[in-house]
PDB file of C-alpha atoms in Angstrom:
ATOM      1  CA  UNK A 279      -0.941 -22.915  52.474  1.00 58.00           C
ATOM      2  CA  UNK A 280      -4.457 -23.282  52.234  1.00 71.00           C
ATOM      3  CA  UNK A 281      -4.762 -19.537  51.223  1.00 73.00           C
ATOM      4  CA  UNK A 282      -2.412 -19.968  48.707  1.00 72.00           C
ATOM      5  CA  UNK A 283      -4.620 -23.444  47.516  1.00 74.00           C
ATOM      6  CA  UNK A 284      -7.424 -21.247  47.524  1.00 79.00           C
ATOM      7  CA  UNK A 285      -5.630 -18.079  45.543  1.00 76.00           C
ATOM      8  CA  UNK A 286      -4.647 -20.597  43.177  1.00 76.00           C
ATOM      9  CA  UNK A 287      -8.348 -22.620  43.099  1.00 78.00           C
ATOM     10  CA  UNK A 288      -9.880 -19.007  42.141  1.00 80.00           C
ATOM     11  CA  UNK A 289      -7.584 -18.358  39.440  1.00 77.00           C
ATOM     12  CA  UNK A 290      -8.206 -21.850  37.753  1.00 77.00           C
ATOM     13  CA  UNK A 291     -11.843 -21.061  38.463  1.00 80.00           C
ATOM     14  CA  UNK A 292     -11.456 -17.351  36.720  1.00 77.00           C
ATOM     15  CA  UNK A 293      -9.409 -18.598  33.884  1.00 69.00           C
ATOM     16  CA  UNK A 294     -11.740 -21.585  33.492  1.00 77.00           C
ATOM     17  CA  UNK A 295     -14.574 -18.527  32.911  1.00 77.00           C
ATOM     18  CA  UNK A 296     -12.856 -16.546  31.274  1.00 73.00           C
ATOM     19  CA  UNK A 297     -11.749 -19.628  28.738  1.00 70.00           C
ATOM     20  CA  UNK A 298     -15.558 -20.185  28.641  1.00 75.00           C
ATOM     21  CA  UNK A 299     -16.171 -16.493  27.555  1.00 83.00           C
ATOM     22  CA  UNK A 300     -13.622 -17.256  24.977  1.00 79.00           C
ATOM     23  CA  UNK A 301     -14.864 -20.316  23.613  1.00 77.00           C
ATOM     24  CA  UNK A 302     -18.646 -18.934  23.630  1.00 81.00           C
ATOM     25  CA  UNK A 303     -17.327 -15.508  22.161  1.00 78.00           C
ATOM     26  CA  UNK A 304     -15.355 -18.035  19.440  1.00 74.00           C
ATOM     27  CA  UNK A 305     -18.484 -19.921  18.590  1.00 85.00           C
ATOM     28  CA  UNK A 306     -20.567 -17.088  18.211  1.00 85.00           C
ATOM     29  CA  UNK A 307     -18.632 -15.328  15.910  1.00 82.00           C
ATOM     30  CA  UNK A 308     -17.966 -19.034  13.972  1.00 74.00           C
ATOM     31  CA  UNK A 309     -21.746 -19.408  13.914  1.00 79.00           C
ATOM     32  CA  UNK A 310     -21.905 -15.490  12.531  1.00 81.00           C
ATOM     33  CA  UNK A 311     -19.244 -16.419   9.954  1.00 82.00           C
ATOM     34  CA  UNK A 312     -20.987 -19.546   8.731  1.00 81.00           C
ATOM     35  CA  UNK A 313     -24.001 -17.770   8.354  1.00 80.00           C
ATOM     36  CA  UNK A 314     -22.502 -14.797   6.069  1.00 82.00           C
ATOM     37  CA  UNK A 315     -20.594 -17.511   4.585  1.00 76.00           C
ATOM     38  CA  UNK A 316     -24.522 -19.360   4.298  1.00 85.00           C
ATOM     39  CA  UNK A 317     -26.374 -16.265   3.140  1.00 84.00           C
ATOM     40  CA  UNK A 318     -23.867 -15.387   0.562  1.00 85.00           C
ATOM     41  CA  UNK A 319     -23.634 -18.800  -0.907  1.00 78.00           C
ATOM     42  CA  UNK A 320     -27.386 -18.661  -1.230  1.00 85.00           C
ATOM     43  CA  UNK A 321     -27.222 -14.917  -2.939  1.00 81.00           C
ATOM     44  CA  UNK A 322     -24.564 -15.991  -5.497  1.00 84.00           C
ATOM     45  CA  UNK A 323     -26.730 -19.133  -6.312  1.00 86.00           C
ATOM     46  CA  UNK A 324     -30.004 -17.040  -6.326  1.00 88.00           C
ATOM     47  CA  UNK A 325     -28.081 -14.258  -8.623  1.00 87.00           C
ATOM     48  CA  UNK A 326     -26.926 -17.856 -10.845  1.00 82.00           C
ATOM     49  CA  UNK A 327     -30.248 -19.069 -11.071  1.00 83.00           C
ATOM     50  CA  UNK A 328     -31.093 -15.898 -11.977  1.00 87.00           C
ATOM     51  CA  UNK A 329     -28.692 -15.112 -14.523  1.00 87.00           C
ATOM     52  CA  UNK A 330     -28.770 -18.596 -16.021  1.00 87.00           C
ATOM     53  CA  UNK A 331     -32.588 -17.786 -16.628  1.00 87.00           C
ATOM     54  CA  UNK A 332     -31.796 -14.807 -18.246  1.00 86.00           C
ATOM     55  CA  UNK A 333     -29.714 -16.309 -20.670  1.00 86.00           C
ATOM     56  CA  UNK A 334     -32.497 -19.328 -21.596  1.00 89.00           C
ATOM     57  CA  UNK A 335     -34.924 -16.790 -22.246  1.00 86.00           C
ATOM     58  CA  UNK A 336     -32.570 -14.612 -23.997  1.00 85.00           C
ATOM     59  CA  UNK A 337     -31.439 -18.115 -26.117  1.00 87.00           C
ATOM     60  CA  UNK A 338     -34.582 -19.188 -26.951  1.00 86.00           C
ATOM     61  CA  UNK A 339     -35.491 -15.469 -27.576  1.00 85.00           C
ATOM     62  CA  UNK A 340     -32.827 -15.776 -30.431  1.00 87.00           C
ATOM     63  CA  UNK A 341     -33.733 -18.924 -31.623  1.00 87.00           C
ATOM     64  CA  UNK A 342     -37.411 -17.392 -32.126  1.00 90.00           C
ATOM     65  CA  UNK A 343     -35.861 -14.592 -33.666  1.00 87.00           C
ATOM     66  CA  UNK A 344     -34.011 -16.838 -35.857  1.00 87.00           C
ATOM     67  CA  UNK A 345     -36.520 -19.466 -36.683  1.00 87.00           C
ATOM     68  CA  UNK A 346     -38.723 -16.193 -37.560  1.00 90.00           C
ATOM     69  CA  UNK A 347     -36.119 -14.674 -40.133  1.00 91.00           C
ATOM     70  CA  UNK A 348     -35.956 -18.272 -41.826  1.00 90.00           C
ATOM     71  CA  UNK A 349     -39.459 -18.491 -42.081  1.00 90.00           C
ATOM     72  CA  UNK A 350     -40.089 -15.003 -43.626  1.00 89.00           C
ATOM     73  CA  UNK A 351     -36.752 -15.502 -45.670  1.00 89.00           C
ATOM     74  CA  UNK A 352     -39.036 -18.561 -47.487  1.00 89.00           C
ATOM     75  CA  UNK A 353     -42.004 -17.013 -47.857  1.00 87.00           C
ATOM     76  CA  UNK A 354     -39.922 -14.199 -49.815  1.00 84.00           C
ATOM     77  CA  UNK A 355     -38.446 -17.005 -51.745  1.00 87.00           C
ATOM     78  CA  UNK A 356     -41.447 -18.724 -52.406  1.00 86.00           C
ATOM     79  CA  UNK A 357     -43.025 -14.865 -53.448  1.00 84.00           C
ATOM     80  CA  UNK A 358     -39.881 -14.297 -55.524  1.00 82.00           C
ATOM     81  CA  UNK A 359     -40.544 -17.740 -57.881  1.00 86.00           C
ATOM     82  CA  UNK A 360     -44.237 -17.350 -57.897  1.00 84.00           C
ATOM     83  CA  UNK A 361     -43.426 -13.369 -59.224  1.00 80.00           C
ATOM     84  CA  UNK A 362     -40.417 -15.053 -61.659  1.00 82.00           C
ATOM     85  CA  UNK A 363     -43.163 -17.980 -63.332  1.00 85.00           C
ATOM     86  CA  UNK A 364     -45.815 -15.422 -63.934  1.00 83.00           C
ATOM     87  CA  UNK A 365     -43.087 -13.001 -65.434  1.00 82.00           C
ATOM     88  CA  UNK A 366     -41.908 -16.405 -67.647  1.00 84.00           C
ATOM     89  CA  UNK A 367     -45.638 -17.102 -68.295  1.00 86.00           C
ATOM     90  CA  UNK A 368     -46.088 -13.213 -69.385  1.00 81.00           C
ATOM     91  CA  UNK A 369     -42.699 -13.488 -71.621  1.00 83.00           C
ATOM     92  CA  UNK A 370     -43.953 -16.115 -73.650  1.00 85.00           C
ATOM     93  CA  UNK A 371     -47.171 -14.981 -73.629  1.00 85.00           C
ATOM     94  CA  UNK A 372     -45.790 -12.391 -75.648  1.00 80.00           C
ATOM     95  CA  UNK A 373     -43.417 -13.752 -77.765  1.00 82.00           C
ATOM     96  CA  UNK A 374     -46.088 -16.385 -78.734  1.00 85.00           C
ATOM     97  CA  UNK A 375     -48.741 -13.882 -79.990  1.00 85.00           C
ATOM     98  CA  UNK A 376     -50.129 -13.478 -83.323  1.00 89.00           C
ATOM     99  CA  UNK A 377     -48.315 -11.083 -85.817  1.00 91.00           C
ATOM    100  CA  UNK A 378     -51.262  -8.530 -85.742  1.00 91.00           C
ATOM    101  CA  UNK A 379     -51.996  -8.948 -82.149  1.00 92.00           C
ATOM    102  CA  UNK A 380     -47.458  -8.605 -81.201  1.00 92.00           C
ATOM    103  CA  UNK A 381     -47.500  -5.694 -83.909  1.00 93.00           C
ATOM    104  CA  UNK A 382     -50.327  -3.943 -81.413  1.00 93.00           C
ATOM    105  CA  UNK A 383     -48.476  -4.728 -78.500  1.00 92.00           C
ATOM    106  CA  UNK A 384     -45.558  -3.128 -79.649  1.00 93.00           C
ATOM    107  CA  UNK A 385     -47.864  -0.182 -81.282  1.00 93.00           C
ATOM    108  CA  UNK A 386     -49.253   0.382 -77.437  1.00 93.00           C
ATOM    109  CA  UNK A 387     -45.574  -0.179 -75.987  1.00 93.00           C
ATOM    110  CA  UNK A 388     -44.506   2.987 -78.426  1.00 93.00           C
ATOM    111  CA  UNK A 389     -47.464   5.406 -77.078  1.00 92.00           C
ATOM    112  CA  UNK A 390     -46.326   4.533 -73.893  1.00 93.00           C
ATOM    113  CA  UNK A 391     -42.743   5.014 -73.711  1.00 93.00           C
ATOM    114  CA  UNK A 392     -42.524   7.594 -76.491  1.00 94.00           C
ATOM    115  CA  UNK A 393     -41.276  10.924 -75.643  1.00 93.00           C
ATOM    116  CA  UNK A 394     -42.015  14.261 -76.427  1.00 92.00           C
ATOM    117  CA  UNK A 395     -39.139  14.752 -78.805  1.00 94.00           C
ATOM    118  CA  UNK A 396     -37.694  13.819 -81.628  1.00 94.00           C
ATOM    119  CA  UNK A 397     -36.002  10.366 -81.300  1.00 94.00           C
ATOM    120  CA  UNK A 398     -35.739   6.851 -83.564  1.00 94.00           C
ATOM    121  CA  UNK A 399     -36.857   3.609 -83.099  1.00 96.00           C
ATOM    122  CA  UNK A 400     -34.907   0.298 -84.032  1.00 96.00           C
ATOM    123  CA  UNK A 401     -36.701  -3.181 -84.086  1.00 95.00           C
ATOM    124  CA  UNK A 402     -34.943  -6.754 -84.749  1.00 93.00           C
ATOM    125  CA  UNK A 403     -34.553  -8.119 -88.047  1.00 94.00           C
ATOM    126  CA  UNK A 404     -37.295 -10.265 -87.502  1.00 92.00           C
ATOM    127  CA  UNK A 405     -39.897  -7.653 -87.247  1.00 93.00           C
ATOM    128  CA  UNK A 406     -38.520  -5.412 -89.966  1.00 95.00           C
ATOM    129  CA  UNK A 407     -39.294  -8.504 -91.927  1.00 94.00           C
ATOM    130  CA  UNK A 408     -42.872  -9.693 -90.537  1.00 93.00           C
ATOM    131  CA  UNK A 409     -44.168  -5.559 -89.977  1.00 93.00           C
ATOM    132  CA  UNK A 410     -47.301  -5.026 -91.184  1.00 94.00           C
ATOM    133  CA  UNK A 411     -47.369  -2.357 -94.524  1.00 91.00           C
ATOM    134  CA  UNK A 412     -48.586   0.307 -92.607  1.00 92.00           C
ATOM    135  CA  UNK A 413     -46.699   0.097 -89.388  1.00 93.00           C
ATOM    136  CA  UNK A 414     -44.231   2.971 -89.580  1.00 94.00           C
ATOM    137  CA  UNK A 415     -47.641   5.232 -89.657  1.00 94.00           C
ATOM    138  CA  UNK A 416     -48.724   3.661 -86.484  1.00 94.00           C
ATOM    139  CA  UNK A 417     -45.239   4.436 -84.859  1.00 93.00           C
ATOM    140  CA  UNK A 418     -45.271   8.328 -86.121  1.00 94.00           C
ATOM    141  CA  UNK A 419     -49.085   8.653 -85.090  1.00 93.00           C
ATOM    142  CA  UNK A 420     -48.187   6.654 -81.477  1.00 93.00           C
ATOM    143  CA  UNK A 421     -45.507   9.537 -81.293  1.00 93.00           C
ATOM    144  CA  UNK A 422     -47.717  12.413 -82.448  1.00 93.00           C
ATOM    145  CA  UNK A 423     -49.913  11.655 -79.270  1.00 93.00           C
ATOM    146  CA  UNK A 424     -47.012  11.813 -76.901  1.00 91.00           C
ATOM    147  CA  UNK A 425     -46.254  15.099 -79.025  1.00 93.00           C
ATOM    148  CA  UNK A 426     -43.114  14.180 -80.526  1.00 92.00           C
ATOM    149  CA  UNK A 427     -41.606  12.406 -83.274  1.00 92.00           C
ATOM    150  CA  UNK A 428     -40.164   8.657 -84.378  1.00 94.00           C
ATOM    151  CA  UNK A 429     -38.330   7.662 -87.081  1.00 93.00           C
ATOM    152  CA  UNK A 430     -38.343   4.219 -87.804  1.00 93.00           C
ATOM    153  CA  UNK A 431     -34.260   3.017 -88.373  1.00 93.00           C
ATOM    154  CA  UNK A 432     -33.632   0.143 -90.926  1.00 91.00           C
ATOM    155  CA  UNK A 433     -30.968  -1.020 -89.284  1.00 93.00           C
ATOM    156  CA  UNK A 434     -32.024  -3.990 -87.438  1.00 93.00           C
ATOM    157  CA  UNK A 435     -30.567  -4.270 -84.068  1.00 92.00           C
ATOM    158  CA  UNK A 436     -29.569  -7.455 -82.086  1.00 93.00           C
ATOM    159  CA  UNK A 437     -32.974  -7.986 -79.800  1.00 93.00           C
ATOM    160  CA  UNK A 438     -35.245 -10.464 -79.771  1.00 90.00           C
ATOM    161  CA  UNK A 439     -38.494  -8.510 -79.438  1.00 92.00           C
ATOM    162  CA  UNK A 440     -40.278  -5.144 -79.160  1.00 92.00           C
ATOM    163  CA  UNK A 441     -38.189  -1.954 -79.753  1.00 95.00           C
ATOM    164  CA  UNK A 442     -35.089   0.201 -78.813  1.00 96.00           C
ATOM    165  CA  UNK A 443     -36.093   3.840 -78.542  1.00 95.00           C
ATOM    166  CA  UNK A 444     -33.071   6.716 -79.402  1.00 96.00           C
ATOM    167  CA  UNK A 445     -33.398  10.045 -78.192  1.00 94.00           C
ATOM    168  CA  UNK A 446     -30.369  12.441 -78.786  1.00 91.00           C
ATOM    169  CA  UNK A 447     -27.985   9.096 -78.238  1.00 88.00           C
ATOM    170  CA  UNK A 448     -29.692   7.692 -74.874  1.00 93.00           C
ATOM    171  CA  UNK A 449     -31.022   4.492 -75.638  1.00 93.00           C
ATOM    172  CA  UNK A 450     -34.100   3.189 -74.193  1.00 94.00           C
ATOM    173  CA  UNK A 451     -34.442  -0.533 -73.576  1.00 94.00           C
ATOM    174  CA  UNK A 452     -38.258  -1.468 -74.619  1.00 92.00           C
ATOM    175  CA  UNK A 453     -37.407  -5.135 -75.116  1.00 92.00           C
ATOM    176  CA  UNK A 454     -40.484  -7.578 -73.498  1.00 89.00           C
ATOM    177  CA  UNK A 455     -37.390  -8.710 -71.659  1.00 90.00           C
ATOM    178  CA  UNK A 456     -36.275  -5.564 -70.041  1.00 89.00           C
ATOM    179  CA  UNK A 457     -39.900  -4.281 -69.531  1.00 87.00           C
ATOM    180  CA  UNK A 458     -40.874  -6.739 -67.942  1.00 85.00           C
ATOM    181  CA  UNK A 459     -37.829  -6.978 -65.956  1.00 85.00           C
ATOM    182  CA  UNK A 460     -38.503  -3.402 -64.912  1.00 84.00           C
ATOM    183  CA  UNK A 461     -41.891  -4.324 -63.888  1.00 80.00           C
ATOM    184  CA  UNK A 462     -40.550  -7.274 -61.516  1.00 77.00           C
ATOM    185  CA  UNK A 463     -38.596  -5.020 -58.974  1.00 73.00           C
ATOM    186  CA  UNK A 464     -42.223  -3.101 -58.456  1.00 76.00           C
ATOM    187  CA  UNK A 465     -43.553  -6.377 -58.011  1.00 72.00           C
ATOM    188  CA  UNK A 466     -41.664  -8.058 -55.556  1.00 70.00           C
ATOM    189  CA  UNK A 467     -41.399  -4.455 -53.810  1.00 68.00           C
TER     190      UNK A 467
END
C-alpha cells in the first residue's frame, strides 16, 4: 500500500501545482483586467477633463462674443441718438431762420434738387404768404441752371417747410424733414 500512498501523495502534490498554476494564471489575468479596467478609467476621465475644458473655453468664448455684441450694440445706440439730436438741432435750426435767410435756403435747396425738365414746385401756405416779391424769379433762374424749368403752383400743399417738386406726376419730397431724413441713413451708414 505504500505505492499506492505514494501514487496518491504525487497526485495531491501535482494537483496542488497545477491548482497553483491556476490560481497564479487567475491572478495574473485579474491584475491584467484591473489594469485595462485602470487605464481606461483614467482615458475616459482624461478625454472628460478634456472635453469639459473644451466646453469652458467654448462658454466663456460665447459669453465674450456676447458681451462684445452688447457692447458694440450701445455704442451704435449711443451713435444713433447723438446722429438723431444733431438732425433735431439741424431741423430747428432751419425752421427757426430768418425769412430772407429760410427763403435762400430753400432758393439753394431748388438748384440742387431741380431737374433738367420741365416740372412745378408747391410750397405750404405759409410761405406762399411770407415769399419774398421776387421769389418765383429765383425759382425759374435756380431751374435755368439745372437747365430746365419750374413753375411755381398756387396751390398750397399740406407741409410744413421747404418745397414739393412735380415732374410729369412723380413727386419729390424736399421737405427739411424728409431731406434731412435722407441725409440720416448716410450718416449713421
Amino acid at each position: 500500500m505504500a505505492g499506492l500512498d505514494k501514487i496518491i501523495e504525487q497526485i495531491i502534490e501535482e494537483a496542488k501545482c497545477d491548482a497553483a498554476r491556476i490560481v497564479d494564471a487567475a491572478r495574473k489575468e485579474a491584475d491584467a483586467i484591473l489594469a485595462d479596467a485602470k487605464n481606461e478609467c483614467e482615458a475616459f476621465e482624461q478625454e472628460a477633463s478634456e472635453k469639459e475644458k473644451v466646453m469652458r473655453e467654448l462658454q466663456e468664448s460665447r459669453m465674450q462674443s456676447s458681451v462684445e455684441q452688447q457692447r458694440k450694440i450701445a455704442v451704435l445706440r449711443a451713435k444713433q441718438e447723438v446722429i438723431q439730436d444733431v438732425m433735431d438741432e439741424a431741423y430747428l435750426a432751419l425752421k427757426q431762420q430768418d425769412v430772407t435767410v429760410y427763403f435762400e435756403t430753400i432758393e439753394k435747396l431748388i438748384g440742387a434738387y431741380a431737374l433738367a425738365e420741365a416740372g412745378e414746385i408747391y410750397f405750404s401756405k405759409t410761405d406762399l404768404e411770407r415769399m419774398p416779391i421776387n421769389f418765383e424769379q429765383k425759382i425759374s433762374e435756380a431751374a435755368l441752371k439745372a437747365g430746365g424749368s419750374l413753375v411755381l403752383m398756387n396751390e398750397p400743399r399740406l407741409i410744413e417747410d421747404g418745397f414739393v417738386l412735380v415732374y410729369g406726376g412723380i413727386e419729390e419730397n424736399c421737405t427739411f424733414r424728409a431731406l434731412l431724413d435722407a441725409k440720416k441713413d448716410e450718416f449713421q451708414d
